[in-house]
mmCIF file of C-alpha atoms in Angstrom:
data_model
loop_
_atom_site.group_PDB
_atom_site.id
_atom_site.type_symbol
_atom_site.label_atom_id
_atom_site.label_comp_id
_atom_site.label_asym_id
_atom_site.label_seq_id
_atom_site.Cartn_x
_atom_site.Cartn_y
_atom_site.Cartn_z
ATOM 1 C CA MET A 170 64.009 23.997 114.251
ATOM 2 C CA ALA A 171 66.434 22.277 111.875
ATOM 3 C CA THR A 172 64.014 22.427 109.340
ATOM 4 C CA HIS A 173 63.746 26.516 109.620
ATOM 5 C CA ILE A 174 67.509 26.669 109.687
ATOM 6 C CA HIS A 175 67.634 24.530 106.067
ATOM 7 C CA THR A 176 64.565 26.728 104.730
ATOM 8 C CA ILE A 177 66.495 30.088 105.558
ATOM 9 C CA LYS A 178 69.713 28.262 103.917
ATOM 10 C CA LEU A 179 67.870 27.157 100.476
ATOM 11 C CA LYS A 180 65.227 29.998 100.105
ATOM 12 C CA PRO A 181 67.181 33.286 98.683
ATOM 13 C CA LEU A 182 69.429 30.636 96.663
ATOM 14 C CA LEU A 183 66.210 29.382 94.981
ATOM 15 C CA THR A 184 64.517 32.687 94.597
ATOM 16 C CA THR A 185 67.745 34.077 93.200
ATOM 17 C CA THR A 186 68.192 31.500 90.599
ATOM 18 C CA SER A 187 64.679 31.176 89.581
ATOM 19 C CA LEU A 188 64.487 34.920 88.982
ATOM 20 C CA LEU A 189 67.331 34.222 86.970
ATOM 21 C CA PHE A 190 66.119 31.700 84.693
ATOM 22 C CA CYS A 191 63.101 34.095 83.959
ATOM 23 C CA MET A 192 65.552 36.798 83.032
ATOM 24 C CA GLY A 193 67.503 34.186 80.693
ATOM 25 C CA LEU A 194 63.937 33.341 79.113
ATOM 26 C CA CYS A 195 63.007 36.994 78.118
ATOM 27 C CA LEU A 196 66.537 37.594 76.513
ATOM 28 C CA GLN A 197 65.361 34.753 74.216
ATOM 29 C CA LEU A 198 62.748 36.739 72.975
ATOM 30 C CA PRO A 199 64.549 38.865 70.177
ATOM 31 C CA LEU A 200 66.055 35.659 68.967
ATOM 32 C CA LEU A 201 62.656 33.815 68.950
ATOM 33 C CA ILE A 202 60.982 36.653 67.061
ATOM 34 C CA ARG A 203 63.870 36.723 64.505
ATOM 35 C CA TYR A 204 64.479 33.061 64.172
ATOM 36 C CA ALA A 205 62.301 30.705 65.499
ATOM 37 C CA PRO A 206 61.729 27.888 63.167
ATOM 38 C CA HIS A 207 58.336 26.969 64.689
ATOM 39 C CA PRO A 208 55.552 27.975 66.608
ATOM 40 C CA LEU A 209 56.191 25.248 69.292
ATOM 41 C CA VAL A 210 59.488 26.939 70.065
ATOM 42 C CA TRP A 211 57.259 29.786 71.374
ATOM 43 C CA LEU A 212 55.073 27.673 73.509
ATOM 44 C CA ASN A 213 57.967 26.028 75.340
ATOM 45 C CA LEU A 214 59.242 29.237 76.050
ATOM 46 C CA LEU A 215 56.233 30.893 77.539
ATOM 47 C CA ALA A 216 55.142 27.605 79.194
ATOM 48 C CA HIS A 217 58.409 27.470 80.818
ATOM 49 C CA LEU A 218 58.378 31.075 81.819
ATOM 50 C CA LEU A 219 55.254 30.477 83.779
ATOM 51 C CA ILE A 220 57.106 27.364 85.602
ATOM 52 C CA ALA A 221 59.781 29.565 86.735
ATOM 53 C CA LEU A 222 57.654 32.248 87.947
ATOM 54 C CA LEU A 223 55.985 29.561 90.031
ATOM 55 C CA ALA A 224 59.259 28.597 91.441
ATOM 56 C CA VAL A 225 59.803 31.986 92.385
ATOM 57 C CA LEU A 226 56.419 32.341 94.028
ATOM 58 C CA PHE A 227 57.017 28.995 96.095
ATOM 59 C CA SER A 228 60.224 30.063 97.027
ATOM 60 C CA LEU A 229 59.187 33.306 98.418
ATOM 61 C CA ASN A 230 56.565 31.568 100.273
ATOM 62 C CA LYS A 231 58.762 28.912 101.750
ATOM 63 C CA GLN A 232 57.943 25.844 99.965
ATOM 64 C CA ILE A 233 61.391 24.773 99.179
ATOM 65 C CA PRO A 234 60.564 21.497 97.967
ATOM 66 C CA MET A 235 57.812 22.450 95.310
ATOM 67 C CA ALA A 236 60.245 25.402 94.438
ATOM 68 C CA ARG A 237 63.440 23.306 93.841
ATOM 69 C CA THR A 238 61.303 20.891 91.463
ATOM 70 C CA CYS A 239 59.656 23.619 89.355
ATOM 71 C CA LEU A 240 62.929 25.333 89.179
ATOM 72 C CA LEU A 241 65.205 22.026 88.005
ATOM 73 C CA PHE A 242 62.181 20.279 86.141
ATOM 74 C CA GLY A 243 61.458 23.437 84.271
ATOM 75 C CA TYR A 244 65.425 24.313 83.437
ATOM 76 C CA TYR A 245 65.484 20.575 82.138
ATOM 77 C CA SER A 246 62.771 20.469 80.181
ATOM 78 C CA TYR A 247 62.936 23.786 78.527
ATOM 79 C CA LEU A 248 66.335 23.036 77.008
ATOM 80 C CA VAL A 249 65.434 19.462 75.897
ATOM 81 C CA PHE A 250 62.360 20.642 74.035
ATOM 82 C CA ALA A 251 64.607 23.412 72.973
ATOM 83 C CA THR A 252 67.071 21.207 71.556
ATOM 84 C CA LEU A 253 64.983 18.839 69.855
ATOM 85 C CA LEU A 254 62.575 22.121 68.220
ATOM 86 C CA TRP A 255 65.384 24.010 66.648
ATOM 87 C CA SER A 256 66.104 22.378 63.078
ATOM 88 C CA GLN A 257 69.761 22.623 63.553
ATOM 89 C CA ASP A 258 72.358 21.890 66.238
ATOM 90 C CA VAL A 259 73.216 24.956 68.053
ATOM 91 C CA TYR A 260 74.699 23.447 71.222
ATOM 92 C CA ILE A 261 71.538 24.396 73.462
ATOM 93 C CA GLN A 262 72.128 20.964 75.101
ATOM 94 C CA HIS A 263 75.464 22.070 76.580
ATOM 95 C CA PHE A 264 73.530 23.890 79.051
ATOM 96 C CA LEU A 265 72.445 20.760 80.595
ATOM 97 C CA LEU A 266 75.532 20.638 82.237
ATOM 98 C CA VAL A 267 74.931 24.150 84.069
ATOM 99 C CA GLY A 268 72.096 22.194 86.026
ATOM 100 C CA CYS A 269 74.170 19.209 86.812
ATOM 101 C CA LEU A 270 76.803 21.457 88.561
ATOM 102 C CA CYS A 271 74.071 23.440 90.510
ATOM 103 C CA CYS A 272 72.695 20.281 91.798
ATOM 104 C CA ALA A 273 75.539 20.496 94.354
ATOM 105 C CA TYR A 274 73.769 23.574 95.585
ATOM 106 C CA PHE A 275 70.234 23.000 95.608
ATOM 107 C CA PHE A 276 69.978 19.959 98.365
ATOM 108 C CA HIS A 277 70.495 19.257 101.994
ATOM 109 C CA SER A 278 73.244 16.936 103.479
ATOM 110 C CA PHE A 279 70.585 14.328 104.122
ATOM 111 C CA GLU A 280 69.309 14.530 100.362
ATOM 112 C CA GLN A 281 72.285 13.217 98.592
ATOM 113 C CA ARG A 282 70.222 10.867 96.650
ATOM 114 C CA GLU A 283 67.896 13.206 95.052
ATOM 115 C CA ARG A 284 70.851 15.281 94.509
ATOM 116 C CA MET A 285 72.755 12.630 92.460
ATOM 117 C CA LEU A 286 69.505 11.616 90.960
ATOM 118 C CA TRP A 287 69.196 15.279 89.451
ATOM 119 C CA ALA A 288 72.824 15.523 88.526
ATOM 120 C CA LEU A 289 72.661 12.372 86.388
ATOM 121 C CA LEU A 290 69.560 13.174 84.423
ATOM 122 C CA TYR A 291 71.355 16.467 83.557
ATOM 123 C CA ALA A 292 74.497 14.586 82.759
ATOM 124 C CA VAL A 293 72.830 11.661 80.703
ATOM 125 C CA SER A 294 70.748 14.021 78.921
ATOM 126 C CA PHE A 295 73.399 16.202 77.657
ATOM 127 C CA CYS A 296 75.315 13.295 76.674
ATOM 128 C CA THR A 297 72.363 11.512 74.788
ATOM 129 C CA LEU A 298 71.503 14.342 73.069
ATOM 130 C CA ASP A 299 74.703 15.637 71.993
ATOM 131 C CA LEU A 300 75.629 11.802 70.623
ATOM 132 C CA TYR A 301 72.559 12.012 68.774
ATOM 133 C CA LEU A 302 72.903 15.538 67.329
ATOM 134 C CA SER A 303 76.161 14.262 66.007
ATOM 135 C CA HIS A 304 75.007 11.372 63.989
ATOM 136 C CA ALA A 305 75.683 13.439 61.082
ATOM 137 C CA LEU A 306 79.424 13.706 61.407
ATOM 138 C CA GLU A 307 82.085 11.129 59.965
ATOM 139 C CA GLY A 308 85.499 10.044 60.672
ATOM 140 C CA TRP A 309 87.697 12.184 63.128
ATOM 141 C CA LEU A 310 85.012 14.868 63.578
ATOM 142 C CA LEU A 311 82.685 12.050 64.994
ATOM 143 C CA ALA A 312 85.186 10.606 67.155
ATOM 144 C CA VAL A 313 86.487 14.077 68.727
ATOM 145 C CA ARG A 314 82.766 15.063 69.019
ATOM 146 C CA ARG A 315 81.672 12.169 70.808
ATOM 147 C CA GLY A 316 84.914 11.653 72.863
ATOM 148 C CA ASN A 317 84.208 15.413 74.153
ATOM 149 C CA SER A 318 80.314 14.510 75.146
ATOM 150 C CA ILE A 319 81.878 11.825 77.319
ATOM 151 C CA THR A 320 84.660 13.355 79.013
ATOM 152 C CA LEU A 321 82.424 16.576 79.547
ATOM 153 C CA THR A 322 79.761 14.419 81.148
ATOM 154 C CA LEU A 323 81.960 12.753 83.175
ATOM 155 C CA THR A 324 83.565 15.864 84.455
ATOM 156 C CA CYS A 325 80.360 17.547 85.119
ATOM 157 C CA VAL A 326 79.491 14.512 87.417
ATOM 158 C CA ALA A 327 82.680 14.405 88.999
ATOM 159 C CA VAL A 328 83.159 18.373 89.775
ATOM 160 C CA SER A 329 79.503 18.266 91.063
ATOM 161 C CA ILE A 330 80.406 15.215 93.289
ATOM 162 C CA ALA A 331 83.603 16.915 94.561
ATOM 163 C CA THR A 332 81.805 20.482 95.340
ATOM 164 C CA TYR A 333 79.124 18.455 97.224
ATOM 165 C CA ARG A 334 81.866 16.674 99.203
ATOM 166 C CA HIS A 335 83.552 19.965 99.910
ATOM 167 C CA ASN A 336 80.360 21.869 100.812
ATOM 168 C CA ALA A 337 79.797 19.082 103.341
ATOM 169 C CA LYS A 338 83.001 19.075 104.893
ATOM 170 C CA GLN A 339 82.770 23.079 105.322
ATOM 171 C CA TRP A 340 79.474 22.514 106.790
ATOM 172 C CA TRP A 341 80.561 19.818 108.851
ATOM 173 C CA GLN A 342 83.575 21.824 110.551
ATOM 174 C CA LEU A 343 80.635 24.989 111.001
ATOM 175 C CA LYS A 344 78.660 22.985 112.928
ATOM 176 C CA THR A 345 81.583 21.351 114.789
ATOM 177 C CA GLN A 346 82.662 24.807 115.642
ATOM 178 C CA TYR A 347 79.024 25.949 116.689
ATOM 179 C CA GLN A 348 78.717 23.041 118.815
ATOM 180 C CA HIS A 349 81.668 23.663 120.759
ATOM 181 C CA ALA A 350 80.934 27.319 121.412
ATOM 182 C CA LYS A 351 77.677 26.393 122.567
ATOM 183 C CA SER A 352 79.082 23.745 124.623
ATOM 184 C CA LEU A 353 81.408 26.567 126.442
ATOM 185 C CA LEU A 354 78.659 28.797 126.249
ATOM 186 C CA ILE A 355 76.553 26.889 128.383
ATOM 187 C CA GLN A 356 79.454 25.774 130.424
ATOM 188 C CA SER A 357 79.779 29.167 131.540
ATOM 189 C CA THR A 358 76.201 30.175 131.625
ATOM 190 C CA PRO A 359 74.133 27.046 132.270
ATOM 191 C CA ALA A 360 70.595 28.261 131.979
ATOM 192 C CA ILE A 361 71.300 30.055 128.646
ATOM 193 C CA GLN A 362 70.446 26.305 127.329
ATOM 194 C CA VAL A 363 66.862 26.907 127.401
ATOM 195 C CA LEU A 364 67.368 29.390 124.168
ATOM 196 C CA PHE A 365 68.618 26.711 122.415
ATOM 197 C CA HIS A 366 66.329 23.495 123.935
ATOM 198 C CA SER A 367 63.324 25.818 122.999
ATOM 199 C CA PRO A 368 61.152 25.275 119.571
ATOM 200 C CA LYS A 369 62.096 29.159 119.492
ATOM 201 C CA GLY A 370 65.702 28.919 119.570
ATOM 202 C CA ASP A 371 66.535 31.326 117.073
ATOM 203 C CA GLN A 372 64.847 34.190 119.641
ATOM 204 C CA ASN A 373 67.468 36.036 122.090
ATOM 205 C CA ARG A 374 64.805 36.576 125.031
ATOM 206 C CA GLN A 375 61.871 34.215 125.846
ATOM 207 C CA HIS A 376 58.834 33.707 128.251
ATOM 208 C CA PHE A 377 58.627 31.476 130.965
ATOM 209 C CA ASN A 378 55.544 30.834 133.122
ATOM 210 C CA PHE A 379 57.776 29.360 135.762
ATOM 211 C CA CYS A 380 60.636 30.525 137.374
ATOM 212 C CA CYS A 381 62.198 30.655 141.189
ATOM 213 C CA VAL A 382 64.151 33.624 141.910
ATOM 214 C CA LEU A 383 66.422 34.547 145.030
ATOM 215 C CA PHE A 384 67.893 37.844 145.996
ATOM 216 C CA ALA A 385 70.577 38.229 148.569
ATOM 217 C CA ASP A 386 72.462 41.073 150.060
ATOM 218 C CA VAL A 387 74.254 42.362 153.345
ATOM 219 C CA LYS A 388 72.510 44.569 155.960
ATOM 220 C CA GLY A 389 74.986 46.943 157.084
ATOM 221 C CA TYR A 390 77.437 46.905 154.217
ATOM 222 C CA GLN A 391 78.483 50.251 154.331
ATOM 223 C CA GLN A 392 79.489 50.209 158.186
ATOM 224 C CA LEU A 393 81.313 47.039 157.279
ATOM 225 C CA VAL A 394 83.356 48.661 154.840
ATOM 226 C CA ALA A 395 83.918 51.900 157.121
ATOM 227 C CA ARG A 396 85.146 49.871 159.750
ATOM 228 C CA HIS A 397 87.170 46.925 158.102
ATOM 229 C CA GLY A 398 88.283 48.601 155.084
ATOM 230 C CA GLU A 399 86.467 47.957 151.142
ATOM 231 C CA LEU A 400 89.084 45.256 150.136
ATOM 232 C CA LYS A 401 88.876 42.923 152.826
ATOM 233 C CA VAL A 402 85.059 43.367 152.905
ATOM 234 C CA ILE A 403 85.012 42.207 148.793
ATOM 235 C CA ASP A 404 87.245 39.810 149.380
ATOM 236 C CA THR A 405 85.611 38.097 152.155
ATOM 237 C CA LEU A 406 82.212 38.538 150.579
ATOM 238 C CA ASP A 407 83.797 36.763 147.000
ATOM 239 C CA ARG A 408 84.950 34.059 149.060
ATOM 240 C CA PHE A 409 81.219 33.674 150.690
ATOM 241 C CA TYR A 410 79.691 34.002 146.980
ATOM 242 C CA ALA A 411 82.256 31.569 145.355
ATOM 243 C CA ALA A 412 81.104 28.724 148.004
ATOM 244 C CA LEU A 413 77.633 29.308 147.357
ATOM 245 C CA ASP A 414 78.273 28.805 143.762
ATOM 246 C CA SER A 415 80.242 25.643 144.299
ATOM 247 C CA VAL A 416 77.378 24.068 146.039
ATOM 248 C CA SER A 417 74.505 25.451 143.735
ATOM 249 C CA PRO A 418 74.524 22.404 141.436
ATOM 250 C CA THR A 419 73.694 20.316 144.473
ATOM 251 C CA TYR A 420 70.704 22.480 144.821
ATOM 252 C CA ASP A 421 69.892 22.679 140.963
ATOM 253 C CA VAL A 422 70.142 26.474 141.300
ATOM 254 C CA PHE A 423 71.945 28.663 138.955
ATOM 255 C CA PRO A 424 73.831 31.790 140.255
ATOM 256 C CA LEU A 425 73.022 34.392 137.822
ATOM 257 C CA LYS A 426 75.036 37.160 138.916
ATOM 258 C CA THR A 427 76.176 39.889 141.454
ATOM 259 C CA ASN A 428 75.823 43.441 142.015
ATOM 260 C CA GLY A 429 78.058 44.894 144.975
ATOM 261 C CA ASP A 430 77.055 42.816 147.757
ATOM 262 C CA GLU A 431 73.978 41.618 145.842
ATOM 263 C CA TYR A 432 73.660 38.042 144.955
ATOM 264 C CA MET A 433 71.062 36.722 142.409
ATOM 265 C CA ALA A 434 69.987 33.084 141.866
ATOM 266 C CA ILE A 435 67.325 31.399 140.069
ATOM 267 C CA CYS A 436 65.880 27.481 139.058
ATOM 268 C CA GLY A 437 63.051 26.181 137.669
ATOM 269 C CA ILE A 438 63.690 27.140 133.849
ATOM 270 C CA ALA A 439 67.086 25.200 133.365
ATOM 271 C CA GLY A 440 69.046 22.611 135.427
ATOM 272 C CA LYS A 441 69.511 18.825 135.696
ATOM 273 C CA VAL A 442 67.016 16.512 133.877
ATOM 274 C CA ASN A 443 66.104 13.488 136.222
ATOM 275 C CA GLU A 444 65.108 10.026 134.682
ATOM 276 C CA THR A 445 61.826 10.443 136.609
ATOM 277 C CA ASP A 446 61.245 14.234 135.004
ATOM 278 C CA GLU A 447 58.821 12.848 132.499
ATOM 279 C CA LEU A 448 56.709 10.822 135.063
ATOM 280 C CA ASN A 449 56.347 13.773 137.290
ATOM 281 C CA THR A 450 53.823 16.671 136.992
ATOM 282 C CA ALA A 451 54.484 20.157 136.514
ATOM 283 C CA ALA A 452 53.320 20.870 139.809
ATOM 284 C CA THR A 453 55.708 17.994 141.493
ATOM 285 C CA ARG A 454 58.917 19.471 139.455
ATOM 286 C CA GLN A 455 57.708 23.157 140.614
ATOM 287 C CA SER A 456 57.712 22.122 144.016
ATOM 288 C CA GLN A 457 60.906 20.395 144.133
ATOM 289 C CA HIS A 458 62.530 23.598 142.342
ATOM 290 C CA ILE A 459 60.977 26.116 145.206
ATOM 291 C CA ALA A 460 62.374 23.352 147.844
ATOM 292 C CA ASN A 461 65.623 23.300 146.338
ATOM 293 C CA MET A 462 65.931 27.027 146.462
ATOM 294 C CA GLN A 463 64.559 27.222 150.078
ATOM 295 C CA ASN A 464 67.555 24.947 151.088
ATOM 296 C CA PHE A 465 69.913 26.505 149.330
ATOM 297 C CA ALA A 466 68.741 29.684 150.979
ATOM 298 C CA VAL A 467 69.255 28.173 154.582
ATOM 299 C CA TYR A 468 72.408 27.219 153.495
ATOM 300 C CA ALA A 469 73.536 30.699 152.664
ATOM 301 C CA GLN A 470 72.139 31.686 155.662
ATOM 302 C CA LYS A 471 74.330 29.528 157.756
ATOM 303 C CA ARG A 472 77.538 29.965 156.075
ATOM 304 C CA PHE A 473 77.126 33.686 156.433
ATOM 305 C CA GLN A 474 76.625 33.156 160.151
ATOM 306 C CA VAL A 475 79.784 31.643 160.499
ATOM 307 C CA ILE A 476 81.622 34.247 158.789
ATOM 308 C CA CYS A 477 79.777 36.926 160.768
ATOM 309 C CA HIS A 478 80.930 34.903 163.958
ATOM 310 C CA GLN A 479 84.456 34.557 162.434
ATOM 311 C CA GLN A 480 84.658 38.263 161.106
ATOM 312 C CA GLN A 481 83.218 39.772 164.077
ATOM 313 C CA TRP A 482 80.678 41.651 161.420
ATOM 314 C CA PRO A 483 77.686 43.189 163.233
ATOM 315 C CA CYS A 484 75.790 42.609 160.193
ATOM 316 C CA TYR A 485 73.178 39.733 158.614
ATOM 317 C CA LEU A 486 72.310 38.450 155.297
ATOM 318 C CA ARG A 487 68.669 39.384 153.814
ATOM 319 C CA LEU A 488 67.063 36.751 151.461
ATOM 320 C CA GLY A 489 64.016 36.817 149.438
ATOM 321 C CA ILE A 490 62.278 34.261 147.643
ATOM 322 C CA ALA A 491 59.605 34.928 144.513
ATOM 323 C CA THR A 492 58.193 32.399 142.128
ATOM 324 C CA GLY A 493 56.543 33.294 138.693
ATOM 325 C CA ALA A 494 56.460 34.320 135.274
ATOM 326 C CA VAL A 495 59.935 35.602 134.078
ATOM 327 C CA THR A 496 61.240 36.692 130.450
ATOM 328 C CA ALA A 497 64.949 35.072 130.422
ATOM 329 C CA GLY A 498 67.620 35.612 127.829
ATOM 330 C CA MET A 499 70.310 37.683 126.201
ATOM 331 C CA PRO A 500 69.796 41.872 125.899
ATOM 332 C CA ASN A 501 70.161 43.401 122.649
ATOM 333 C CA ARG A 502 73.650 45.045 123.343
ATOM 334 C CA GLN A 503 77.225 44.430 122.462
ATOM 335 C CA HIS A 504 78.088 43.202 126.528
ATOM 336 C CA GLY A 505 75.026 42.051 127.701
ATOM 337 C CA THR A 506 75.062 38.461 129.502
ATOM 338 C CA PHE A 507 72.086 36.064 130.143
ATOM 339 C CA ASP A 508 69.493 37.581 132.433
ATOM 340 C CA VAL A 509 66.056 37.319 133.567
ATOM 341 C CA TRP A 510 63.212 39.870 133.859
ATOM 342 C CA GLY A 511 59.796 40.611 134.922
ATOM 343 C CA LYS A 512 57.326 41.394 137.901
ATOM 344 C CA THR A 513 58.901 37.879 139.643
ATOM 345 C CA VAL A 514 62.434 39.279 139.577
ATOM 346 C CA ASN A 515 60.762 42.586 141.085
ATOM 347 C CA LEU A 516 58.929 40.914 144.150
ATOM 348 C CA ALA A 517 62.001 38.734 144.974
ATOM 349 C CA ALA A 518 64.227 42.094 145.412
ATOM 350 C CA MET A 519 61.432 43.867 147.282
ATOM 351 C CA LEU A 520 61.017 40.615 149.513
ATOM 352 C CA GLU A 521 64.934 40.808 150.083
ATOM 353 C CA GLN A 522 65.002 44.136 151.043
ATOM 354 C CA ALA A 523 61.969 43.472 153.465
ATOM 355 C CA SER A 524 63.817 40.644 155.336
ATOM 356 C CA GLU A 525 64.803 40.902 158.688
ATOM 357 C CA GLY A 526 68.618 39.063 160.241
ATOM 358 C CA ASN A 527 68.595 35.662 160.315
ATOM 359 C CA THR A 528 65.477 34.893 158.126
ATOM 360 C CA VAL A 529 64.446 33.892 154.452
ATOM 361 C CA LEU A 530 61.196 35.437 152.992
ATOM 362 C CA LEU A 531 58.753 33.648 150.719
ATOM 363 C CA CYS A 532 56.163 35.352 148.512
ATOM 364 C CA PRO A 533 52.756 33.520 148.830
ATOM 365 C CA SER A 534 53.307 31.839 145.469
ATOM 366 C CA SER A 535 56.038 30.248 146.605
ATOM 367 C CA TYR A 536 54.607 28.942 149.673
ATOM 368 C CA SER A 537 51.861 27.333 148.230
ATOM 369 C CA LEU A 538 54.236 25.201 146.120
ATOM 370 C CA LEU A 539 56.088 23.961 149.178
ATOM 371 C CA PRO A 540 56.393 20.519 149.676
ATOM 372 C CA ARG A 541 53.910 19.827 153.019
ATOM 373 C CA HIS A 542 56.844 18.865 155.060
ATOM 374 C CA LEU A 543 58.270 22.264 154.933
ATOM 375 C CA LYS A 544 55.721 24.359 155.383
ATOM 376 C CA PRO A 545 55.573 24.293 159.200
ATOM 377 C CA CYS A 546 59.234 26.006 159.129
ATOM 378 C CA PHE A 547 57.323 29.203 157.670
ATOM 379 C CA GLU A 548 54.855 31.638 159.445
ATOM 380 C CA HIS A 549 52.745 33.979 157.713
ATOM 381 C CA THR A 550 53.715 37.816 158.015
ATOM 382 C CA GLN A 551 53.388 41.256 156.311
ATOM 383 C CA VAL A 552 56.209 43.276 155.421
ATOM 384 C CA VAL A 553 56.147 46.960 153.898
ATOM 385 C CA SER A 554 57.597 47.632 150.511
ATOM 386 C CA LYS A 555 58.164 50.284 148.219
ATOM 387 C CA ILE A 556 54.441 49.080 146.859
ATOM 388 C CA GLY A 557 52.915 48.957 149.865
ATOM 389 C CA VAL A 558 52.419 46.233 152.300
ATOM 390 C CA LEU A 559 52.903 42.777 150.754
ATOM 391 C CA ASN A 560 52.097 39.275 152.019
ATOM 392 C CA ALA A 561 54.791 36.850 152.783
ATOM 393 C CA TYR A 562 56.129 33.750 154.744
ATOM 394 C CA ARG A 563 58.910 33.972 157.199
ATOM 395 C CA ARG A 564 61.228 31.248 158.145
ATOM 396 C CA PHE A 565 63.908 31.936 161.016
ATOM 397 C CA ILE A 566 67.361 30.651 160.868
ATOM 398 C CA PRO A 567 68.877 30.261 164.381
ATOM 399 C CA GLN A 568 72.620 31.066 165.158
ATOM 400 C CA ALA A 569 74.904 28.036 164.441
#
């Protein structure tokens, strides 16, 4: 992922600069037609025009190291040969200082050695050529010319270093801010970390082959509101769901959202990483996730039974759990939050709707992956849903 980000960062810069180099060479054509002192000047321009075009092609194909090498070497060699081929000192060598300054932008933070080598090559070559071409001068003119050459060389190297350090500092600050924002986002929505840790971390949504989904809601909610008042019922349910949220990390479960009296939670796509995870098979990890979700459902059912007894509520909690593939991530809208979609989610919702009082319903996939010691707690049943009869496994939770 890091390599992909660096490629995105350099590709437009190298492409644009290579195209500008091509345009600059083409603009030299009228001068060569009128004043070229030697046929080799034409050969120099045409050869380096081809190199510049190669740099463009490499950049467009995301071959960043090749594109950068073609651009830097082509620009350097063209100026050196042009300086030597023209019979007069026309100050072509000064354009080498432009290359020295540009080196600050063509390399990543971990390529400082390569950047400095290219910058020094441009700067030292300029100084050497300018000192050579000024040999015909005498007296104070020679001293001033060579003094200026050395000063320009040192200044460009210093500016290149300062620019690089400034860019590195700005990039570090952006990276720090990004990590802080990412940390806050994961803290508020732990399951979203899967979007950062995945090799395709630049996508808003991703497909996962395994996820355990739980739906819970209150059967008889409307009657409760009519009898006890909406605010009192909402306040009590809010405290109940807050209690579920507080214990969810214990079960490695992520509370996803609430919708009225409905509560939704997931596990299996993001959670705590144990030291032994690498030694466990995928089936073992999935079995543990389902066991965690089942235990979480039992806790929720027992906790709600206590509330019903205390409040004298004539209702019960419906719970449905399904396991399978889901799509998880961020919806493409301004106020969207992390969510999951798919047939597994729909199945969990249908099992919850078909659940009876003081029970937990599992889909067959969930039951097949349950640890062996938990399977005797469930019995096979069939329930009616909006798509027909569904096979399920039911666990009865006796009143506390």
